[in-house]
Each structure stands twice: as structure tokens, then as C-alpha cells.
């Protein structure tokens, strides 16, 4: 970011109340001290710093999580670490890379940080749950599940536990997308509250350990369309019917979400016993199954509701 000389002078006047003349005397002195090795603008920058004038205050405004929209550049954010995920490695066309992933939140919501820069990935070792992170110069994207993410590349910065920054209660969930099953529409991201009324035997497939896409087998090797040859990870798909009293819907749960219900059980009878009748909050995207001409929900998160939520829902 380049600020012109006039902008800097005006900022200094606004912040300190010094006269223009006083400021220029200081700038001239600085130029002399540094034997004209820097520009007039550069000297003005130094004077601003010496006078504690924050030149980038307005330009580098921090966003709150719920203000992050997809497609923003230079996003700054201060948030608390909720969870740190395993660093993943991928290979692509003879290139190897790593991706770090951290869930952070503030008073307005939670968002995932996707870290691509090696220097920042090294820094993740020093980050603990509950730390405050100041993120500078990240960019925002919407992922395949409809969630916004902040991506950190080589121009981004993470400051761990910056001085004078606190985050009160972190808001992890938002019920703003809560819907009834008879009211959902194709391509919508919704949250449903209901009961599992039917469960089908889980299926297993080989997935990429980076992006979780299904792998193609080529001889002994497994190949991800995006990440090349990767070690395969066996993951389940679980189909259930979910009912909330207004209707029912087929829900498809992949990997982590399926595992949350299957709980390492391999016997289908045991899985049924565990899963049938369970009351849950499902979050995900409504898709149209063209083959059967019906709506389904592809679940990206399940939660067991707290007892007080069940009570409140039953009284609706
Ligand atoms: Zn992949």
C-alpha cells in the first residue's frame, strides 16, 4: 500500500494536532539525518511512526467473521483458535505441498483458515487452542460445502496473541438457516432438527487424504484428480432417512460425519441399534437427486442437540 506525501501529512495533522509547519520541520530534519537516502514520503512515514500515527488504520480495518464474504482480498481478522487440524501433504505434478487448517471464531461466528504458505505452516506448531490470532492480508473463498474460508498465502501474516486483543465468547453455531423439511429448496444450505427413522448399510470408498475426493485406482496406485498419487484413506458413506414431523428426507453422510454415527462399529445390526431414533441437528446442502426426482441433504455437519434444545423444539 502506497500513501502519498499529502495523505501522510494530513493524517499526522489529524491525529496529533501539530501544525503542517512543525511536521515539515521534523521531516526535513529526518531527511538531513539520513543524508537524503530516503524519499520525502519515506521520511514522512518515519515521522508518523515516531509520533504513533497509525497510517493504515482505516485501510486495514479488521473484519468480524460474519462480515467475511467470498472473494475479498486483504482480509484482516482477529479470532480465537477453536481447533487445529492435522497438516496435510499433497503431491501434484512433481510438486509437493502442505496445507494447514485452523478453525477460529469470534463473537459473530466461526471460520476455517486454510494455510498454504510454508513459513506460516511452520508457525502452526506454536499455536494452541484458545490463542488469539491476528490474521493479516488473507483472502476469502467459498468452499464446496458453501462455507466461507480464509486462505493464507505468502503475503499473509499470522500474529499469535497480539497485545491488547481479546475475544469474548466465541459463537460457533448459527441457527439462522434452520428449516423444516417440508420447506427446503434445492441448492439451499440448511440446518434441520429431527430424528433418524431409517438407516442403510454403510458403503466404503478410497478417498484423497487432502481433499477427500474419491480416488481412481490405477494398478497399485490411487490417484486424486487434483492431488495426484496419494495414500488412500478408506472412508464410509452412510445414508439415512431423517424426519422432523413435517416430512422426511434422505440424508447422505460422508467420512467424518458418517463416522460420528457409526463409531467404529462394523456390524450393521449394531450400527442400526446405535443410530435409529437418534435426535440430531443436521447441517448441509439440499441437492436434487435427478434419478429419483427427490431432494436429499448432503450433510457437512451433525450435532447432538443439548437437552434444552430438544425441549424447546418439542414445544414449538
Ligand atoms: Zn485430492
XYZ file of N, CA, C and O and ligand atoms in Angstrom, residues 208-213 215 224-228 230, ligand 1:
53
model
N -9.028 -39.238 -1.140
C -7.780 -38.479 -1.071
C -7.611 -37.952 0.347
O -8.558 -37.450 0.947
N -6.383 -38.043 0.864
C -6.179 -37.584 2.243
C -6.066 -36.063 2.347
O -5.939 -35.526 3.418
N -6.118 -35.383 1.205
C -6.091 -33.917 1.253
C -7.490 -33.352 1.056
O -7.996 -32.608 1.881
N -8.126 -33.719 -0.056
C -9.385 -33.054 -0.383
C -10.583 -33.976 -0.187
O -11.722 -33.548 -0.389
N -10.334 -35.249 0.175
C -11.412 -36.201 0.438
C -12.199 -36.628 -0.795
O -13.215 -37.292 -0.678
N -11.740 -36.239 -1.963
C -12.427 -36.705 -3.179
C -12.156 -38.193 -3.373
O -11.168 -38.722 -2.911
N -10.898 -41.486 -5.000
C -9.681 -41.751 -5.768
C -9.951 -42.752 -6.881
O -10.772 -43.645 -6.741
N -5.751 -38.979 -7.143
C -6.765 -37.940 -6.968
C -6.724 -37.047 -8.205
O -5.644 -36.694 -8.665
N -7.888 -36.657 -8.752
C -7.872 -35.789 -9.929
C -7.105 -34.489 -9.677
O -6.534 -33.905 -10.591
N -7.084 -34.052 -8.434
C -6.444 -32.787 -8.133
C -5.050 -32.936 -7.533
O -4.162 -32.163 -7.823
N -4.846 -33.954 -6.707
C -3.601 -34.031 -5.939
C -2.687 -35.170 -6.361
O -1.703 -35.471 -5.670
N -3.004 -35.829 -7.476
C -2.112 -36.865 -7.977
C -2.133 -38.105 -7.102
O -3.139 -38.402 -6.460
N -1.795 -40.249 -4.075
C -1.836 -40.012 -2.630
C -2.131 -41.344 -1.948
O -2.686 -42.254 -2.571
Zn -7.211 -34.627 -3.588
